[in-house]
PDB file of C-alpha atoms in Angstrom:
ATOM      1  CA  MET A   1      51.576  37.811 -17.584  1.00 87.00           C
ATOM      2  CA  SER A   2      48.572  38.851 -20.151  1.00 92.00           C
ATOM      3  CA  ILE A   3      45.296  40.828 -20.663  1.00 96.00           C
ATOM      4  CA  TYR A   4      43.708  39.250 -18.235  1.00 96.00           C
ATOM      5  CA  ASP A   5      45.781  40.609 -15.407  1.00 96.00           C
ATOM      6  CA  PHE A   6      44.479  43.728 -16.139  1.00 97.00           C
ATOM      7  CA  SER A   7      41.617  45.889 -15.512  1.00 97.00           C
ATOM      8  CA  ALA A   8      40.052  48.842 -17.660  1.00 97.00           C
ATOM      9  CA  LYS A   9      37.322  51.571 -16.143  1.00 97.00           C
ATOM     10  CA  THR A  10      34.718  51.949 -18.855  1.00 95.00           C
ATOM     11  CA  LEU A  11      33.267  55.592 -20.202  1.00 92.00           C
ATOM     12  CA  GLY A  12      30.777  55.005 -17.063  1.00 89.00           C
ATOM     13  CA  GLY A  13      33.650  55.074 -14.912  1.00 93.00           C
ATOM     14  CA  LYS A  14      32.585  50.789 -13.263  1.00 96.00           C
ATOM     15  CA  THR A  15      36.215  49.390 -13.498  1.00 97.00           C
ATOM     16  CA  VAL A  16      35.968  45.963 -15.181  1.00 97.00           C
ATOM     17  CA  ALA A  17      38.480  43.606 -14.509  1.00 98.00           C
ATOM     18  CA  LEU A  18      39.651  42.149 -18.912  1.00 98.00           C
ATOM     19  CA  SER A  19      39.450  38.448 -17.024  1.00 97.00           C
ATOM     20  CA  ASP A  20      35.842  38.794 -16.978  1.00 97.00           C
ATOM     21  CA  TYR A  21      36.197  38.248 -20.590  1.00 98.00           C
ATOM     22  CA  LYS A  22      38.556  35.049 -20.422  1.00 97.00           C
ATOM     23  CA  GLY A  23      37.516  32.169 -23.293  1.00 97.00           C
ATOM     24  CA  LYS A  24      36.924  35.208 -25.942  1.00 98.00           C
ATOM     25  CA  VAL A  25      38.920  36.081 -29.162  1.00 98.00           C
ATOM     26  CA  LEU A  26      39.776  39.633 -28.339  1.00 98.00           C
ATOM     27  CA  LEU A  27      40.044  42.869 -30.353  1.00 98.00           C
ATOM     28  CA  VAL A  28      41.735  45.819 -28.571  1.00 98.00           C
ATOM     29  CA  VAL A  29      41.124  49.996 -30.152  1.00 98.00           C
ATOM     30  CA  ASN A  30      42.743  52.520 -29.711  1.00 98.00           C
ATOM     31  CA  THR A  31      39.639  54.777 -30.970  1.00 98.00           C
ATOM     32  CA  ALA A  32      39.142  58.129 -31.535  1.00 97.00           C
ATOM     33  CA  SER A  33      36.465  60.375 -32.588  1.00 96.00           C
ATOM     34  CA  LYS A  34      38.104  63.253 -35.024  1.00 96.00           C
ATOM     35  CA  CYS A  35      40.356  60.912 -36.758  1.00 96.00           C
ATOM     36  CA  GLY A  36      40.695  60.358 -40.908  1.00 94.00           C
ATOM     37  CA  PHE A  37      40.661  56.988 -39.691  1.00 95.00           C
ATOM     38  CA  THR A  38      36.973  57.341 -37.350  1.00 96.00           C
ATOM     39  CA  PRO A  39      34.708  55.529 -40.212  1.00 96.00           C
ATOM     40  CA  GLN A  40      36.408  52.503 -39.041  1.00 98.00           C
ATOM     41  CA  TYR A  41      33.986  52.948 -35.876  1.00 98.00           C
ATOM     42  CA  GLU A  42      31.447  51.592 -38.810  1.00 97.00           C
ATOM     43  CA  GLY A  43      33.581  48.095 -39.931  1.00 98.00           C
ATOM     44  CA  LEU A  44      34.673  47.489 -36.264  1.00 98.00           C
ATOM     45  CA  GLU A  45      30.310  47.540 -34.863  1.00 98.00           C
ATOM     46  CA  ALA A  46      30.286  44.687 -38.445  1.00 98.00           C
ATOM     47  CA  LEU A  47      32.816  42.674 -37.678  1.00 98.00           C
ATOM     48  CA  TYR A  48      31.385  43.109 -33.427  1.00 98.00           C
ATOM     49  CA  LYS A  49      27.907  42.207 -34.489  1.00 98.00           C
ATOM     50  CA  ALA A  50      29.382  39.884 -37.621  1.00 98.00           C
ATOM     51  CA  ASN A  51      31.449  37.663 -34.544  1.00 98.00           C
ATOM     52  CA  LYS A  52      30.447  38.149 -30.545  1.00 98.00           C
ATOM     53  CA  ASP A  53      27.987  34.769 -30.581  1.00 98.00           C
ATOM     54  CA  LYS A  54      30.625  32.670 -31.622  1.00 98.00           C
ATOM     55  CA  GLY A  55      33.304  34.712 -29.033  1.00 98.00           C
ATOM     56  CA  LEU A  56      34.451  37.663 -30.235  1.00 98.00           C
ATOM     57  CA  GLU A  57      34.462  41.146 -27.807  1.00 98.00           C
ATOM     58  CA  ILE A  58      36.108  44.507 -29.438  1.00 98.00           C
ATOM     59  CA  LEU A  59      37.851  46.786 -26.470  1.00 98.00           C
ATOM     60  CA  GLY A  60      37.647  50.099 -27.246  1.00 98.00           C
ATOM     61  CA  PHE A  61      39.697  52.517 -25.913  1.00 98.00           C
ATOM     62  CA  PRO A  62      39.770  55.967 -26.358  1.00 98.00           C
ATOM     63  CA  CYS A  63      43.000  58.444 -26.505  1.00 98.00           C
ATOM     64  CA  ASN A  64      43.904  62.414 -27.026  1.00 98.00           C
ATOM     65  CA  GLN A  65      47.741  61.786 -27.896  1.00 97.00           C
ATOM     66  CA  PHE A  66      46.831  61.925 -31.312  1.00 96.00           C
ATOM     67  CA  LEU A  67      46.526  66.049 -32.957  1.00 95.00           C
ATOM     68  CA  GLY A  68      43.764  66.034 -29.499  1.00 96.00           C
ATOM     69  CA  GLN A  69      41.249  64.169 -32.060  1.00 97.00           C
ATOM     70  CA  GLU A  70      39.359  62.838 -28.826  1.00 97.00           C
ATOM     71  CA  PRO A  71      38.639  66.351 -26.379  1.00 95.00           C
ATOM     72  CA  GLY A  72      35.397  64.632 -25.744  1.00 93.00           C
ATOM     73  CA  ASN A  73      34.430  63.622 -22.149  1.00 95.00           C
ATOM     74  CA  GLY A  74      32.906  59.699 -21.828  1.00 94.00           C
ATOM     75  CA  ASP A  75      29.160  61.200 -22.415  1.00 94.00           C
ATOM     76  CA  GLU A  76      30.507  62.900 -25.620  1.00 96.00           C
ATOM     77  CA  ILE A  77      32.374  60.441 -27.129  1.00 97.00           C
ATOM     78  CA  LYS A  78      29.406  57.304 -25.562  1.00 95.00           C
ATOM     79  CA  SER A  79      26.635  59.466 -27.432  1.00 95.00           C
ATOM     80  CA  PHE A  80      29.220  60.144 -30.298  1.00 96.00           C
ATOM     81  CA  CYS A  81      29.876  56.213 -31.323  1.00 96.00           C
ATOM     82  CA  LYS A  82      26.424  55.905 -30.808  1.00 95.00           C
ATOM     83  CA  LEU A  83      24.648  58.188 -32.097  1.00 96.00           C
ATOM     84  CA  ASN A  84      26.815  58.007 -35.799  1.00 96.00           C
ATOM     85  CA  TYR A  85      28.370  54.094 -36.184  1.00 97.00           C
ATOM     86  CA  GLY A  86      25.465  52.335 -33.717  1.00 97.00           C
ATOM     87  CA  VAL A  87      28.533  51.317 -31.362  1.00 97.00           C
ATOM     88  CA  THR A  88      27.419  48.723 -28.993  1.00 97.00           C
ATOM     89  CA  PHE A  89      30.877  46.725 -28.256  1.00 97.00           C
ATOM     90  CA  PRO A  90      32.692  47.925 -24.767  1.00 96.00           C
ATOM     91  CA  LEU A  91      33.998  51.587 -24.389  1.00 97.00           C
ATOM     92  CA  PHE A  92      36.102  51.862 -21.519  1.00 98.00           C
ATOM     93  CA  ALA A  93      37.403  55.849 -20.116  1.00 97.00           C
ATOM     94  CA  LYS A  94      39.721  57.576 -22.222  1.00 97.00           C
ATOM     95  CA  ILE A  95      43.826  56.526 -21.263  1.00 98.00           C
ATOM     96  CA  ASP A  96      46.889  56.938 -22.702  1.00 98.00           C
ATOM     97  CA  VAL A  97      48.798  54.411 -25.243  1.00 98.00           C
ATOM     98  CA  ARG A  98      52.179  55.783 -25.012  1.00 95.00           C
ATOM     99  CA  GLY A  99      54.135  58.090 -22.707  1.00 93.00           C
ATOM    100  CA  PRO A 100      55.224  58.011 -19.896  1.00 95.00           C
ATOM    101  CA  GLU A 101      51.349  58.025 -18.446  1.00 96.00           C
ATOM    102  CA  ALA A 102      50.722  55.397 -20.650  1.00 97.00           C
ATOM    103  CA  SER A 103      47.909  52.887 -19.677  1.00 97.00           C
ATOM    104  CA  PRO A 104      49.394  49.178 -18.857  1.00 97.00           C
ATOM    105  CA  ILE A 105      47.774  47.704 -21.270  1.00 98.00           C
ATOM    106  CA  TYR A 106      48.699  49.759 -23.752  1.00 98.00           C
ATOM    107  CA  ASP A 107      52.345  48.885 -22.698  1.00 97.00           C
ATOM    108  CA  TYR A 108      51.646  45.143 -22.004  1.00 98.00           C
ATOM    109  CA  LEU A 109      49.888  45.004 -26.210  1.00 98.00           C
ATOM    110  CA  LYS A 110      52.812  47.093 -26.841  1.00 97.00           C
ATOM    111  CA  ASN A 111      56.197  44.511 -25.401  1.00 96.00           C
ATOM    112  CA  ALA A 112      53.526  40.984 -26.124  1.00 97.00           C
ATOM    113  CA  ALA A 113      53.951  42.907 -30.155  1.00 97.00           C
ATOM    114  CA  PRO A 114      55.815  44.529 -31.181  1.00 97.00           C
ATOM    115  CA  PHE A 115      56.290  47.240 -34.035  1.00 97.00           C
ATOM    116  CA  GLN A 116      56.623  45.886 -37.740  1.00 96.00           C
ATOM    117  CA  GLY A 117      56.375  49.144 -39.885  1.00 95.00           C
ATOM    118  CA  LEU A 118      53.928  50.308 -41.576  1.00 96.00           C
ATOM    119  CA  ASP A 119      53.443  48.383 -45.676  1.00 96.00           C
ATOM    120  CA  LEU A 120      54.015  51.857 -47.271  1.00 96.00           C
ATOM    121  CA  ASN A 121      52.338  50.620 -50.462  1.00 96.00           C
ATOM    122  CA  VAL A 122      49.518  51.928 -48.504  1.00 95.00           C
ATOM    123  CA  GLU A 123      47.553  55.370 -49.090  1.00 95.00           C
ATOM    124  CA  GLY A 124      46.860  55.619 -45.850  1.00 94.00           C
ATOM    125  CA  ALA A 125      50.116  53.624 -44.305  1.00 96.00           C
ATOM    126  CA  ARG A 126      51.913  57.195 -46.521  1.00 96.00           C
ATOM    127  CA  VAL A 127      49.191  59.428 -44.730  1.00 95.00           C
ATOM    128  CA  ILE A 128      50.065  58.141 -41.375  1.00 96.00           C
ATOM    129  CA  GLU A 129      54.058  58.125 -41.868  1.00 96.00           C
ATOM    130  CA  GLY A 130      54.094  61.883 -42.354  1.00 96.00           C
ATOM    131  CA  VAL A 131      51.813  63.221 -39.954  1.00 95.00           C
ATOM    132  CA  LEU A 132      54.710  61.218 -37.723  1.00 96.00           C
ATOM    133  CA  LYS A 133      57.047  62.748 -39.790  1.00 96.00           C
ATOM    134  CA  ASP A 134      56.130  66.537 -39.320  1.00 96.00           C
ATOM    135  CA  LYS A 135      54.601  65.507 -36.163  1.00 95.00           C
ATOM    136  CA  TYR A 136      55.609  63.284 -33.766  1.00 94.00           C
ATOM    137  CA  PRO A 137      59.046  61.921 -34.973  1.00 95.00           C
ATOM    138  CA  GLU A 138      59.770  59.351 -31.604  1.00 93.00           C
ATOM    139  CA  LEU A 139      57.382  57.515 -32.613  1.00 92.00           C
ATOM    140  CA  LEU A 140      58.738  56.875 -36.100  1.00 92.00           C
ATOM    141  CA  GLU A 141      61.289  54.373 -34.019  1.00 92.00           C
ATOM    142  CA  GLY A 142      60.507  51.578 -31.148  1.00 95.00           C
ATOM    143  CA  ASN A 143      56.996  50.285 -30.761  1.00 95.00           C
ATOM    144  CA  ASP A 144      55.327  52.990 -29.834  1.00 95.00           C
ATOM    145  CA  ILE A 145      50.974  53.079 -30.917  1.00 97.00           C
ATOM    146  CA  LYS A 146      51.892  55.326 -34.077  1.00 97.00           C
ATOM    147  CA  TRP A 147      47.986  56.068 -34.010  1.00 97.00           C
ATOM    148  CA  ASN A 148      44.501  55.627 -33.491  1.00 97.00           C
ATOM    149  CA  PHE A 149      42.467  53.092 -34.597  1.00 98.00           C
ATOM    150  CA  THR A 150      46.141  50.811 -34.253  1.00 98.00           C
ATOM    151  CA  LYS A 151      44.650  46.972 -33.228  1.00 98.00           C
ATOM    152  CA  PHE A 152      45.848  43.956 -31.037  1.00 98.00           C
ATOM    153  CA  LEU A 153      43.818  40.441 -31.680  1.00 98.00           C
ATOM    154  CA  ILE A 154      44.342  38.583 -28.589  1.00 98.00           C
ATOM    155  CA  ASN A 155      43.451  34.599 -28.084  1.00 98.00           C
ATOM    156  CA  ARG A 156      40.719  33.012 -26.249  1.00 97.00           C
ATOM    157  CA  GLU A 157      43.944  32.150 -23.918  1.00 96.00           C
ATOM    158  CA  GLY A 158      44.430  35.854 -23.251  1.00 96.00           C
ATOM    159  CA  GLU A 159      47.806  36.045 -25.440  1.00 96.00           C
ATOM    160  CA  VAL A 160      48.852  38.948 -27.877  1.00 98.00           C
ATOM    161  CA  VAL A 161      48.035  37.542 -31.578  1.00 97.00           C
ATOM    162  CA  GLY A 162      48.487  39.728 -34.014  1.00 97.00           C
ATOM    163  CA  ARG A 163      48.897  44.039 -33.790  1.00 98.00           C
ATOM    164  CA  PHE A 164      47.461  45.696 -37.043  1.00 98.00           C
ATOM    165  CA  GLU A 165      48.473  49.436 -37.537  1.00 97.00           C
ATOM    166  CA  PRO A 166      45.169  51.785 -38.569  1.00 97.00           C
ATOM    167  CA  TYR A 167      44.745  51.704 -41.942  1.00 97.00           C
ATOM    168  CA  ILE A 168      43.986  47.886 -41.433  1.00 97.00           C
ATOM    169  CA  VAL A 169      40.440  48.103 -41.878  1.00 96.00           C
ATOM    170  CA  PRO A 170      38.112  45.695 -39.910  1.00 98.00           C
ATOM    171  CA  ALA A 171      36.421  43.810 -42.195  1.00 97.00           C
ATOM    172  CA  ASP A 172      40.430  42.620 -42.820  1.00 97.00           C
ATOM    173  CA  LEU A 173      40.595  41.252 -39.812  1.00 98.00           C
ATOM    174  CA  GLN A 174      38.425  38.320 -40.720  1.00 97.00           C
ATOM    175  CA  VAL A 175      40.245  35.682 -41.920  1.00 96.00           C
ATOM    176  CA  GLU A 176      42.252  36.036 -38.542  1.00 97.00           C
ATOM    177  CA  LEU A 177      39.224  35.969 -36.575  1.00 97.00           C
ATOM    178  CA  ASP A 178      37.868  33.359 -38.349  1.00 97.00           C
ATOM    179  CA  LYS A 179      41.570  31.439 -37.431  1.00 97.00           C
ATOM    180  CA  LEU A 180      40.507  31.593 -33.610  1.00 97.00           C
ATOM    181  CA  LEU A 181      36.904  31.632 -33.176  1.00 97.00           C
TER     182      LEU A 181
END
């Protein structure tokens, strides 16, 4: 099984087979418009612009499962991302990334790249841990997505080669991308 076995709906409602991205390096990210990590849209767009001609595609999957930080509908999300961050990479319809209604894409990603822990030397990781302890203690254990802007890196063969927690900023992924592009 690979990422190419799945499909997803765009913000506009069109179904896209992820096999359309065969041969590309993919960065799959669950996003939110009202999160402390939302400014990462800017970094994701910069990464996309710098690397798309080398074969990078960033796939954004809005999710409202973490403190309701993505309340908008598809048009609102698209407008917000374009107006505030100039996002040009593909954005898909809002999905669940954890729990019984989780997208099969995210079930696959979580199993292919298990959670490795939070680096508590990083302020953002300590913030995530604190919110999880307070609001979602069940997420402290296991491979579930811990918060918005968790990133999965997929090579040109469709294999998941890395998982990066939300506090890892997009620019820090360039070294990993360079190995794959």
